[in-house]
mmCIF file of C-alpha atoms and ligand atoms in Angstrom:
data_model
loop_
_atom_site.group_PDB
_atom_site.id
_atom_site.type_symbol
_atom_site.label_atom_id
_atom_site.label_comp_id
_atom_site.label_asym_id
_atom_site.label_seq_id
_atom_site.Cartn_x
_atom_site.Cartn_y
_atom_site.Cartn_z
ATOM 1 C CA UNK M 1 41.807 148.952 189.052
ATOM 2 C CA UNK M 2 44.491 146.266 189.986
ATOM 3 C CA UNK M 3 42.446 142.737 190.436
ATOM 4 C CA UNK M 4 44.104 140.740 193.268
ATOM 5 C CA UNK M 5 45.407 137.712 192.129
ATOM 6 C CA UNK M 6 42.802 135.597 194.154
ATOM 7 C CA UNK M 7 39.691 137.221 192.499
ATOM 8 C CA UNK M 8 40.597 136.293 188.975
ATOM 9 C CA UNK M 9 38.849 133.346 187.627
ATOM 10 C CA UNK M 10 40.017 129.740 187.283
ATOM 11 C CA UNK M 11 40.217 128.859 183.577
ATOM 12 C CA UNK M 12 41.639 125.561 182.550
ATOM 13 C CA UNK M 13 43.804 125.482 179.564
ATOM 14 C CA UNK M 14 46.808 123.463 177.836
ATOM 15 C CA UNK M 15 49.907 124.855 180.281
ATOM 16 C CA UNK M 16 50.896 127.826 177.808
ATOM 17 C CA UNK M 17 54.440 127.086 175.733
ATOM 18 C CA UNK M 18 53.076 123.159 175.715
ATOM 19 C CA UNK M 19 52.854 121.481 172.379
ATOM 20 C CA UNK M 20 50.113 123.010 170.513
ATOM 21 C CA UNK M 21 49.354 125.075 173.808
ATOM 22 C CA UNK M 22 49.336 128.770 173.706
ATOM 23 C CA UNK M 23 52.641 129.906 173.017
ATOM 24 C CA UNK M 24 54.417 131.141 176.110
ATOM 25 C CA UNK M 25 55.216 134.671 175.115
ATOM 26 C CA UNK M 26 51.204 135.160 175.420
ATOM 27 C CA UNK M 27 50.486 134.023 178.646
ATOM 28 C CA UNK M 28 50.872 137.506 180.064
ATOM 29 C CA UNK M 29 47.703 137.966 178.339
ATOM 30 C CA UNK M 30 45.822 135.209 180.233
ATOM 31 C CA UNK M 31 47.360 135.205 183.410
ATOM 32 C CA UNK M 32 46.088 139.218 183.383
ATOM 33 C CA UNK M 33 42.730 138.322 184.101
ATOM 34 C CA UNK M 34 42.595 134.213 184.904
ATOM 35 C CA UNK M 35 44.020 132.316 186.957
ATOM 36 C CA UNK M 36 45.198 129.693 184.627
ATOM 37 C CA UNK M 37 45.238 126.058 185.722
ATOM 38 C CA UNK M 38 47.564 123.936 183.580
ATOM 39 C CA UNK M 39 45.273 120.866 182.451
ATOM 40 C CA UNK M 40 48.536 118.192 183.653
ATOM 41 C CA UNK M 41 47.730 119.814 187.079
ATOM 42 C CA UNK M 42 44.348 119.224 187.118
ATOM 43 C CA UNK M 43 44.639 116.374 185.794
ATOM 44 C CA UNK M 44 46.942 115.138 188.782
ATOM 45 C CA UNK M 45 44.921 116.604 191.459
ATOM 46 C CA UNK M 46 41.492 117.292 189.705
ATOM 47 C CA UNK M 47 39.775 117.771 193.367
ATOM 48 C CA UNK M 48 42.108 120.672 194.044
ATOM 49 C CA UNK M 49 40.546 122.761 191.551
ATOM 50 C CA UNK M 50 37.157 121.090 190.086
ATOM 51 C CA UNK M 51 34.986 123.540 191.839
ATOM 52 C CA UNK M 52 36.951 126.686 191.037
ATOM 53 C CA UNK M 53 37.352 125.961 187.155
ATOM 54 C CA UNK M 54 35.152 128.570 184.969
ATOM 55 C CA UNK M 55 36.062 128.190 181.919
ATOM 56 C CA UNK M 56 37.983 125.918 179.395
ATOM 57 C CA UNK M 57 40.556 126.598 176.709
ATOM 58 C CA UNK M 58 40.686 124.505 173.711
ATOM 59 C CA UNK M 59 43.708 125.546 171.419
ATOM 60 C CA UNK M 60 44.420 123.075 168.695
ATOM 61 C CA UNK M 61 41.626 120.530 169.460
ATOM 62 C CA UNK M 62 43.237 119.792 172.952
ATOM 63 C CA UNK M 63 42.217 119.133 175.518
ATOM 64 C CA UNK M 64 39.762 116.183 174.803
ATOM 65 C CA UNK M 65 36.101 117.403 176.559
ATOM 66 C CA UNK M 66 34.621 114.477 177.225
ATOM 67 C CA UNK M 67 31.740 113.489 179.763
ATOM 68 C CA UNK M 68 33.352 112.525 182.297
ATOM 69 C CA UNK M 69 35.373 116.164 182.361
ATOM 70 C CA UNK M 70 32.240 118.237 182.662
ATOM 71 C CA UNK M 71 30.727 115.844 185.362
ATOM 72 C CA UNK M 72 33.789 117.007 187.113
ATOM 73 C CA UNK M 73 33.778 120.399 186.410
ATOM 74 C CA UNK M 74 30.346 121.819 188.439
ATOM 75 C CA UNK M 75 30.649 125.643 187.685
ATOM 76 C CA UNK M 76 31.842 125.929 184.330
ATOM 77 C CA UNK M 77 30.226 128.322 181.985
ATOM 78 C CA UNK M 78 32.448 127.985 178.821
ATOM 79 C CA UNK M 79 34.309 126.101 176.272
ATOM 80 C CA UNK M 80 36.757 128.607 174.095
ATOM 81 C CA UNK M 81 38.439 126.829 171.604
ATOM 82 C CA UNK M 82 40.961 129.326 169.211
ATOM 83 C CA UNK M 83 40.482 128.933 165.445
ATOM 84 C CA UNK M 84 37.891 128.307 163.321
ATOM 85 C CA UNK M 85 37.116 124.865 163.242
ATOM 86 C CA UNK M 86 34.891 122.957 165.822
ATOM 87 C CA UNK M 87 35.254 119.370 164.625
ATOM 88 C CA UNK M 88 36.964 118.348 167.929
ATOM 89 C CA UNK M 89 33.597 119.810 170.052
ATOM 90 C CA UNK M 90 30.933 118.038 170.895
ATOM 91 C CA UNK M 91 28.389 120.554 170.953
ATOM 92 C CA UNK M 92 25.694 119.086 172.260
ATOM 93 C CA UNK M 93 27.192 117.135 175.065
ATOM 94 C CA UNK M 94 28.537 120.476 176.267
ATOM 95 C CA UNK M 95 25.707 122.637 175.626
ATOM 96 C CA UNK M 96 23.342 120.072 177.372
ATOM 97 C CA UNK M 97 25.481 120.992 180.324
ATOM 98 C CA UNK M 98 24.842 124.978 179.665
ATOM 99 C CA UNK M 99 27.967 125.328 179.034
ATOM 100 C CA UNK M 100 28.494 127.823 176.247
ATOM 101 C CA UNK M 101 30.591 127.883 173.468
ATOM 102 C CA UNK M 102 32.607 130.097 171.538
ATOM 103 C CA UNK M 103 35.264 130.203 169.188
ATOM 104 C CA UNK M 104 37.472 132.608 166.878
ATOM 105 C CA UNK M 105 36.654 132.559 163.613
ATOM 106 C CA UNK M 106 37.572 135.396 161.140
ATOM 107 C CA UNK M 107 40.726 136.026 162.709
ATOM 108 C CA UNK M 108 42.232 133.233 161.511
ATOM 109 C CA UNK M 109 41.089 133.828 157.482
ATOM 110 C CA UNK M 110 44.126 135.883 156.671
ATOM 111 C CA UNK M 111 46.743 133.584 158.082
ATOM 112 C CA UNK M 112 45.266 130.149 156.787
ATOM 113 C CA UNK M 113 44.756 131.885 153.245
ATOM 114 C CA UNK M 114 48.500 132.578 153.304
ATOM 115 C CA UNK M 115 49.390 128.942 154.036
ATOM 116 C CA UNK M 116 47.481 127.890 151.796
ATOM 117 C CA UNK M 117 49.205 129.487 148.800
ATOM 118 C CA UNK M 118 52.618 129.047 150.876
ATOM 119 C CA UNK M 119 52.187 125.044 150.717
ATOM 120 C CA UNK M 120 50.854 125.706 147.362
ATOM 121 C CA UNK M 121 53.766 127.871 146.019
ATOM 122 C CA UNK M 122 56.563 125.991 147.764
ATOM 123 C CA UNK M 123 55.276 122.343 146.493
ATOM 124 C CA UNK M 124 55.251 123.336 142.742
ATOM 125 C CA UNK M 125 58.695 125.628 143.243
ATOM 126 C CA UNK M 126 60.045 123.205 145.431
ATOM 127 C CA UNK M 127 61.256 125.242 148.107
ATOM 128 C CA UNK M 128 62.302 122.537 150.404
ATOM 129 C CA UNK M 129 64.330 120.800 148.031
ATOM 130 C CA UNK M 130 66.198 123.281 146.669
ATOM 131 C CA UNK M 131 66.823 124.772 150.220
ATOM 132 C CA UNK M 132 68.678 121.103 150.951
ATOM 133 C CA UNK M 133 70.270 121.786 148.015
ATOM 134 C CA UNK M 134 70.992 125.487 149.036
ATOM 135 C CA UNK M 135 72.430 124.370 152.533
ATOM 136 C CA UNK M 136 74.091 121.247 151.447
ATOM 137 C CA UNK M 137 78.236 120.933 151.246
ATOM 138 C CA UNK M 138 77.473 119.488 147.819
ATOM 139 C CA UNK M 139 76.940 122.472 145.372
ATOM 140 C CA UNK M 140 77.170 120.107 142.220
ATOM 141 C CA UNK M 141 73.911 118.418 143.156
ATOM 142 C CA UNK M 142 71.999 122.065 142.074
ATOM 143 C CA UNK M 143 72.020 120.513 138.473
ATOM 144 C CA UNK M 144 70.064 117.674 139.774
ATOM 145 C CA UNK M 145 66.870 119.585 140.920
ATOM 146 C CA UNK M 146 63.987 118.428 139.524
ATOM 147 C CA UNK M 147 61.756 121.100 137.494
ATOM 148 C CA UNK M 148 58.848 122.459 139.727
ATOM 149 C CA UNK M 149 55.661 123.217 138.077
ATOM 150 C CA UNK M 150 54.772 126.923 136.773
ATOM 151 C CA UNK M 151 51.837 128.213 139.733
ATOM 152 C CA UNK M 152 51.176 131.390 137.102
ATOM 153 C CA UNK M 153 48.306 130.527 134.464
ATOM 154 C CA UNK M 154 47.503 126.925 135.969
ATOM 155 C CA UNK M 155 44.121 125.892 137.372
ATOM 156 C CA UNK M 156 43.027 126.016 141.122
ATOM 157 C CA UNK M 157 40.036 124.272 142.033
ATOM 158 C CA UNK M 158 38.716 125.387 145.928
ATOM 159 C CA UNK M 159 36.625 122.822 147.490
ATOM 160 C CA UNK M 160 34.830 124.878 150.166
ATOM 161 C CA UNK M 161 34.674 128.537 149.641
ATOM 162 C CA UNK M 162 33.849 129.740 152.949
ATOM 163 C CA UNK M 163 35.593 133.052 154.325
ATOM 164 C CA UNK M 164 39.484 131.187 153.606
ATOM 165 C CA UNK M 165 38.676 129.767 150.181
ATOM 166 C CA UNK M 166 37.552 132.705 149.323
ATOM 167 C CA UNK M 167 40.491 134.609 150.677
ATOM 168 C CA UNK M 168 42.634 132.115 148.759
ATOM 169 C CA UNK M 169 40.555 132.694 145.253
ATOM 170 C CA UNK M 170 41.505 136.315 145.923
ATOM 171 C CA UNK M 171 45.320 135.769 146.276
ATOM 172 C CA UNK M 172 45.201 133.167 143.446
ATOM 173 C CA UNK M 173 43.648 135.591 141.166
ATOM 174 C CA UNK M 174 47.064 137.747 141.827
ATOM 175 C CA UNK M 175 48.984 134.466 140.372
ATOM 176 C CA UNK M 176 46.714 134.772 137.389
ATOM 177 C CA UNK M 177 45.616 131.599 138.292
ATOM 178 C CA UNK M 178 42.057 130.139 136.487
ATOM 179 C CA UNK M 179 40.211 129.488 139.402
ATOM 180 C CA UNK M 180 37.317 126.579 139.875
ATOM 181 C CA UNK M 181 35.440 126.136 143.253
ATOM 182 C CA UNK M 182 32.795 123.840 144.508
ATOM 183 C CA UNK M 183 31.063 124.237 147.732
ATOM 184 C CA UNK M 184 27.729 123.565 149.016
ATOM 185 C CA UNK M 185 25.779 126.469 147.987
ATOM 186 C CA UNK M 186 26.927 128.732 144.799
ATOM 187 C CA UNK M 187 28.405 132.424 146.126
ATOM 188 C CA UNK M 188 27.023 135.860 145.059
ATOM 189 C CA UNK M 189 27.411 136.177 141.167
ATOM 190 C CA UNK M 190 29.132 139.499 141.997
ATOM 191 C CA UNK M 191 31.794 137.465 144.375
ATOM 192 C CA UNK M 192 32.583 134.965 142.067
ATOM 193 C CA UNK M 193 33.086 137.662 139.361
ATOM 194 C CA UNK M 194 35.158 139.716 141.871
ATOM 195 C CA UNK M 195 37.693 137.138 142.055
ATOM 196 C CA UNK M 196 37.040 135.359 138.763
ATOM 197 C CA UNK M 197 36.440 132.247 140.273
ATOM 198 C CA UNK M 198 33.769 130.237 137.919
ATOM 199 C CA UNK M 199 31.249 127.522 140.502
ATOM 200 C CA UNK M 200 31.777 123.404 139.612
ATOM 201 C CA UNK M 201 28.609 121.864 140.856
ATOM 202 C CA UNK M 202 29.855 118.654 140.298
ATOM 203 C CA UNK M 203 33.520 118.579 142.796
ATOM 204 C CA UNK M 204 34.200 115.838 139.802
ATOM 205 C CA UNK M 205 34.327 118.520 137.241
ATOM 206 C CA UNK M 206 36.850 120.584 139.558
ATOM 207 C CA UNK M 207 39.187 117.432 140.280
ATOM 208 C CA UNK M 208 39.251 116.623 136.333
ATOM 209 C CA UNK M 209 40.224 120.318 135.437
ATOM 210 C CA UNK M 210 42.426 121.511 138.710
ATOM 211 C CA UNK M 211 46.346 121.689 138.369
ATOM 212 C CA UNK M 212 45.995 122.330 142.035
ATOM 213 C CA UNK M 213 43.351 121.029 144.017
ATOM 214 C CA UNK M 214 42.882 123.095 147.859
ATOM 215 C CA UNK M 215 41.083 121.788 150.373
ATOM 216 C CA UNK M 216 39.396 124.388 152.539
ATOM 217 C CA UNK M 217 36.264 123.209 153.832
ATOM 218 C CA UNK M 218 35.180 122.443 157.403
ATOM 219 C CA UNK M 219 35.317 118.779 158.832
ATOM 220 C CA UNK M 220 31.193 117.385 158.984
ATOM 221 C CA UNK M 221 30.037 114.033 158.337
ATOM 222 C CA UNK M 222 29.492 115.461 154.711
ATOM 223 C CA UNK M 223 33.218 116.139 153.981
ATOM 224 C CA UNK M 224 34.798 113.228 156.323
ATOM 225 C CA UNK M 225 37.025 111.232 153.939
ATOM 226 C CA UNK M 226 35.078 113.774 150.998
ATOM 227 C CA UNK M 227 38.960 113.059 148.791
ATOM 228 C CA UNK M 228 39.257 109.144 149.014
ATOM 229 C CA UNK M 229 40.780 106.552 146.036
ATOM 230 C CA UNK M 230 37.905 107.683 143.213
ATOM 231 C CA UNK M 231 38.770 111.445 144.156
ATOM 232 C CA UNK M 232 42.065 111.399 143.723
ATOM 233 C CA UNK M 233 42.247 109.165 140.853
ATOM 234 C CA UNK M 234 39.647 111.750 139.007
ATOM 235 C CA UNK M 235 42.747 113.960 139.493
ATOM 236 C CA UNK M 236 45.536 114.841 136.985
ATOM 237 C CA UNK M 237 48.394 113.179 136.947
ATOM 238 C CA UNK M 238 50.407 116.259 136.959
ATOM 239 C CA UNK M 239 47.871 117.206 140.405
ATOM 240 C CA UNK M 240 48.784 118.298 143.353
ATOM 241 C CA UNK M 241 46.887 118.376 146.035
ATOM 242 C CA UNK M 242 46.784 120.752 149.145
ATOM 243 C CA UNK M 243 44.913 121.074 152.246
ATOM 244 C CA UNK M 244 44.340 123.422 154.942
ATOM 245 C CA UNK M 245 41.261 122.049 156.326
ATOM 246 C CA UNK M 246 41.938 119.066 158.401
ATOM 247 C CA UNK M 247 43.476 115.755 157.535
ATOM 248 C CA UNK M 248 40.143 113.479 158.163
ATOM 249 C CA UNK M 249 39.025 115.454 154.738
ATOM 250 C CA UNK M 250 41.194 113.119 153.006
ATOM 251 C CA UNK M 251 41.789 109.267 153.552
ATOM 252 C CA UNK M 252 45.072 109.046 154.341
ATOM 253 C CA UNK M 253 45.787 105.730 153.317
ATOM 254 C CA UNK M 254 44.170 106.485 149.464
ATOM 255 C CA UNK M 255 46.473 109.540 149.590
ATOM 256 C CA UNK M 256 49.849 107.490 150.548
ATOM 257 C CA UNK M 257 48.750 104.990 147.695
ATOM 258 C CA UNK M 258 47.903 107.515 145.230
ATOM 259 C CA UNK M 259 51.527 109.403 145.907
ATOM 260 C CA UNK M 260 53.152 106.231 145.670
ATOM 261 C CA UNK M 261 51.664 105.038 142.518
ATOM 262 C CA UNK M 262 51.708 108.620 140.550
ATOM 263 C CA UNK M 263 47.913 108.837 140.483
ATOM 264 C CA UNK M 264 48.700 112.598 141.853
ATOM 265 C CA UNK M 265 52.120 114.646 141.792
ATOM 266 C CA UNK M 266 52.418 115.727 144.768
ATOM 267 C CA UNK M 267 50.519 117.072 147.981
ATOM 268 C CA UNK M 268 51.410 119.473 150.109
ATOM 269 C CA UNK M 269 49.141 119.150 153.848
ATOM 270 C CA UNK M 270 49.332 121.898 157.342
ATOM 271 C CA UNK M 271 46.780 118.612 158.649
ATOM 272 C CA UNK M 272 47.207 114.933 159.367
ATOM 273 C CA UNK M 273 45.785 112.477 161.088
ATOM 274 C CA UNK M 274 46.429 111.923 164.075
ATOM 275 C CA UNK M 275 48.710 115.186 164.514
ATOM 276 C CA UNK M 276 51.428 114.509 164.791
ATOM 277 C CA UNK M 277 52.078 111.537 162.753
ATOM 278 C CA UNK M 278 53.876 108.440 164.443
ATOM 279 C CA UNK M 279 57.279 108.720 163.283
ATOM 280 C CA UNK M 280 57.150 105.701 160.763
ATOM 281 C CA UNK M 281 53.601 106.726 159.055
ATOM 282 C CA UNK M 282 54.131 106.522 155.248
ATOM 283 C CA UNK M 283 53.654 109.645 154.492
ATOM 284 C CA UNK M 284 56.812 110.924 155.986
ATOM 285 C CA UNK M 285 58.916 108.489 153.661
ATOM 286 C CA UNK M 286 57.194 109.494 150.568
ATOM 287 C CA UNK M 287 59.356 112.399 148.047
ATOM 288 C CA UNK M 288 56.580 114.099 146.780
ATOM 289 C CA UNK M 289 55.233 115.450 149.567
ATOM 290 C CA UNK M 290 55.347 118.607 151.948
ATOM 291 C CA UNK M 291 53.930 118.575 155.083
ATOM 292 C CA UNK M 292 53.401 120.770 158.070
ATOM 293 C CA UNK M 293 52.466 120.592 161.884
ATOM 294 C CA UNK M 294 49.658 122.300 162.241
ATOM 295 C CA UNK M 295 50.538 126.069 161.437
ATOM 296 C CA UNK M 296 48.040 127.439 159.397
ATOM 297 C CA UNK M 297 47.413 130.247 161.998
ATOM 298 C CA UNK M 298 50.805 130.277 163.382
ATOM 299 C CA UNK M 299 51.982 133.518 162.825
ATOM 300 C CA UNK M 300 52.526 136.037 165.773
ATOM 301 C CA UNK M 301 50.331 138.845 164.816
ATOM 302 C CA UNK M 302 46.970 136.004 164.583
ATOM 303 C CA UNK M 303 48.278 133.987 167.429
ATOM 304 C CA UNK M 304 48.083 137.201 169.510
ATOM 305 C CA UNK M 305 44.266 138.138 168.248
ATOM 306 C CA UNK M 306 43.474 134.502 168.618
ATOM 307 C CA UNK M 307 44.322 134.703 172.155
ATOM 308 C CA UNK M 308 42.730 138.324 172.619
ATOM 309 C CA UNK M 309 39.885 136.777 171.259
ATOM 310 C CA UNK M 310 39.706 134.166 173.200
ATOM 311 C CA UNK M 311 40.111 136.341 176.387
ATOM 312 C CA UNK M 312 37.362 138.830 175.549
ATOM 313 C CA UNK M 313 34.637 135.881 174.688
ATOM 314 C CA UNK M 314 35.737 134.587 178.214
ATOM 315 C CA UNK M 315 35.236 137.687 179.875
ATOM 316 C CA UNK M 316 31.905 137.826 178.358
ATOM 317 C CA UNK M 317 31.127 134.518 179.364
ATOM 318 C CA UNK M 318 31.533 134.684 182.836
ATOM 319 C CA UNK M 319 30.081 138.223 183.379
ATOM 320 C CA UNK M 320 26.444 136.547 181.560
ATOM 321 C CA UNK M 321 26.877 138.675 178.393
ATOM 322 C CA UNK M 322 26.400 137.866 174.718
ATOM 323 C CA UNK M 323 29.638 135.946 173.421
ATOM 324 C CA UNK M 324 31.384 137.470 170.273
ATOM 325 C CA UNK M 325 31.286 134.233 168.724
ATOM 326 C CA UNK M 326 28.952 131.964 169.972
ATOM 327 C CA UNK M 327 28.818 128.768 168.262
ATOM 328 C CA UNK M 328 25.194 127.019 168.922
ATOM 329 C CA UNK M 329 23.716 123.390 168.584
ATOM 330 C CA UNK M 330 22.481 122.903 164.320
HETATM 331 O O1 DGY Q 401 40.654 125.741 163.079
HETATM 332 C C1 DGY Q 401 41.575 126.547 162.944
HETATM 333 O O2 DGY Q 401 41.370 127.752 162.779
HETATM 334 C C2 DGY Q 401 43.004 126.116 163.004
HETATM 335 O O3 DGY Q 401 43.140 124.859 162.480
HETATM 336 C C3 DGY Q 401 43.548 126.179 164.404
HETATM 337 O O4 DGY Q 401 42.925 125.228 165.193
#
């Protein structure tokens, strides 16, 4: 049955083809069974639409759900956020509200995986550079490409081997790659062995030992800053470190000192802090580094579950069902 345009719900969300907003090519998705309120809009006339608003979407940590946003907001029954990370949630503010919350985790496993050995794969083989080179009216300068580093037969230490570290291990082990991991509780003997991956208690052991250190673990209090100035100087020399969590995971500021200095080779990062970088940040000056905007999940086929994803545990929210993926208080 056709639903009349004023009987679907009100759902607040970034306006779709925005900056880290859902990309515009899904909004057909949405707008089938919301009616979606750009957050600028409500923003500008928040009286217009406070009473009406159902449910909020969070893609890429925005927007901000603070206090004073669910005072306003008297008959909202969810929080949505895409991905798998929560970091940017206060769960118990909202919750306290009974507001519930839900987000889409496993879908995103695949695609982060394969950005992590992308960032990987194109630091050692220096994509980038040789692509300037590629593109660039100077041919002669191909001679003066520095060596990347062989990925086959090196070491890969995973810090956090949740469902993407693992997922990395797995590709890894395709590169032949010896593969470390620390996280907080030891896997399955039968999952380590399936993937060959051998379990560093100590994260100290891993960073001594890794050619390649990946960060894949979610952002708590526990890993906030976890790879500071003793991490990284624990490191090889020859290191290089990735990450695919999120940038508070690593202290920036050791990081652009430990690049600059040649504590570590190189480091390759989808996540910064803040996102994006202001334009004259030090890490954007620095040679031995590649870094992304956010895009871990930013292929078409996972954008589009994301947002299916995120419509179904919506639906489910505001009929008084069970949520798919109901993330709860600790
Ligand atoms: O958390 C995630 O899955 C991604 O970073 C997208 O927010």
């Amino acid at each position: 049955m056709c639903v009349h345009e004023m009987e679907k719900p009100h759902i607040l969300a970034t306006k779709p083809g925005e900056y880290k907003g859902i990309p515009q090519i899904f909004a057909p998705l949405l707008e089938k069974h919301f009616t979606v309120v750009p957050y600028h809009e409500f923003e500008k006339n928040p009286n217009r639409w406070a009473d009406k608003i159902q449910a909020l979407i969070v893609f890429f940590s925005i927007p901000k759900i603070s206090r004073d946003l669910l005072l306003s907001l008297p008959n909202l029954k969810a929080v949505i956020s895409g991905g798998v990370g929560v970091d940017h949630l206060d769960i118990p503010l909202i919750t306290s509200f009974g507001v519930k919350i839900a987000n889409t985790p496993t879908i995103v496993d695949n695609a982060t995986a394969d950005m992590g050995m992308a960032l990987l794969l194109a630091s050692a083989r220096k994509l980038i550079e040789g692509y300037k080179i590629a593109i660039s009216p100077d041919m002669t300068k191909l001679t003066h490409c520095d060596l990347g580093h062989d990925v086959s037969g090196s070491t890969l230490g995973i810090i956090g081997m949740g469902r993407i570290g693992y997922k990395i291990a797995k590709r890894a082990q395709g590169f032949d790659m010896k593969i470390l991991y620390h996280n907080r509780k030891q896997r399955e003997a039968e999952d380590e062995k399936a993937v060959g991956a051998t379990y560093c208690a100590k994260i100290e052991d891993l960073l001594r030992e890794s050619d390649f250190v990946m960060l894949s673990v979610n952002l708590s209090p526990e890993t906030h800053k976890l790879i500071g100035k003793r991490e990284l100087s624990m490191m090889k020399p020859t290191a290089t470190l990735v990450n695919v969590s999120r940038g508070l995971v690593v202290d920036q500021d050791a990081l652009v000192e430990a690049l600059q200095d040649g504590v570590i080779y190189a480091a390759a990062l989808d996540v910064t802090y803040p996102e994006p970088l202001p334009r004259n940040h030090p890490l954007l000056r620095l040679k031995n580094i590649l870094i992304l905007p956010h895009m871990g999940t930013a292929s078409y086929q996972t954008t589009r579950a994301m947002v299916e994803r995120i419509i179904a545990n919506t639906r489910l929210a505001l009929e008084g069902s069970p949520l798919l993926d109901e993330v709860k208080p600790n």
